[in-house]
Amino acid sequence: MTARREGVRGQVIGSPTAAYFWPSATIREFVAVFWENRVVNAVLCTLLVALAVVVGMRW
């Protein structure tokens, strides 16, 4: 994502991940992508919480 943002053209090749490391690697990458797009994600999370509150009030 950083290379794309800076305009660097290239190819990426991933390496195998051991099964025991997969959960923490997945969480790390999720947090990194979430943080990279934090403004959009904050807005979406706020809208989802607001929607849940509105729907909850109707019950």
Short mmCIF file of C-alpha atoms in Angstrom, two decimals:
data_model
loop_
_atom_site.label_atom_id
_atom_site.label_comp_id
_atom_site.label_asym_id
_atom_site.label_seq_id
_atom_site.Cartn_x
_atom_site.Cartn_y
_atom_site.Cartn_z
CA MET A 1 0.00 0.00 0.00
CA THR A 2 2.86 2.37 0.77
CA ALA A 3 4.58 1.61 -2.54
CA ARG A 4 1.34 2.17 -4.45
CA ARG A 5 0.75 5.46 -2.66
CA GLU A 6 4.26 6.63 -3.55
CA GLY A 7 3.84 5.60 -7.19
CA VAL A 8 6.35 2.74 -7.13
CA ARG A 9 5.53 0.05 -9.67
CA GLY A 10 6.43 -3.46 -8.69
CA GLN A 11 5.38 -6.99 -7.93
CA VAL A 12 4.97 -8.51 -4.51
CA ILE A 13 5.54 -12.14 -3.64
CA GLY A 14 4.38 -13.42 -0.29
CA SER A 15 6.19 -16.07 1.66
CA PRO A 16 4.58 -19.04 3.40
CA THR A 17 3.32 -18.45 6.92
CA ALA A 18 3.51 -21.18 9.54
CA ALA A 19 0.10 -22.34 10.75
CA TYR A 20 0.80 -21.35 14.36
CA PHE A 21 1.67 -17.78 13.28
CA TRP A 22 -1.33 -17.30 10.96
CA PRO A 23 -3.81 -15.83 13.51
CA SER A 24 -1.46 -13.13 14.78
CA ALA A 25 -0.26 -12.32 11.24
CA THR A 26 -3.86 -11.92 10.07
CA ILE A 27 -4.73 -9.64 12.99
CA ARG A 28 -1.57 -7.57 12.40
CA GLU A 29 -2.41 -7.06 8.72
CA PHE A 30 -6.06 -6.26 9.51
CA VAL A 31 -5.02 -3.59 12.01
CA ALA A 32 -2.50 -2.15 9.53
CA VAL A 33 -5.10 -1.82 6.77
CA PHE A 34 -7.69 -0.50 9.22
CA TRP A 35 -5.21 2.11 10.48
CA GLU A 36 -4.13 3.08 6.96
CA ASN A 37 -7.78 3.98 6.19
CA ARG A 38 -8.70 5.16 9.68
CA VAL A 39 -10.83 8.16 8.66
CA VAL A 40 -13.09 6.12 6.37
CA ASN A 41 -13.28 3.31 8.92
CA ALA A 42 -14.10 5.71 11.75
CA VAL A 43 -16.95 7.22 9.72
CA LEU A 44 -18.30 3.78 8.80
CA CYS A 45 -18.09 2.53 12.39
CA THR A 46 -19.87 5.64 13.63
CA LEU A 47 -22.64 5.17 11.07
CA LEU A 48 -23.05 1.51 12.01
CA VAL A 49 -23.28 2.33 15.70
CA ALA A 50 -25.80 5.09 14.98
CA LEU A 51 -27.85 2.69 12.87
CA ALA A 52 -27.77 0.09 15.64
CA VAL A 53 -28.95 2.68 18.16
CA VAL A 54 -31.80 3.80 15.90
CA VAL A 55 -32.91 0.23 15.20
CA GLY A 56 -32.58 -0.63 18.88
CA MET A 57 -34.80 2.30 19.83
CA ARG A 58 -37.52 1.12 17.46
CA TRP A 59 -37.83 -2.26 19.22
#
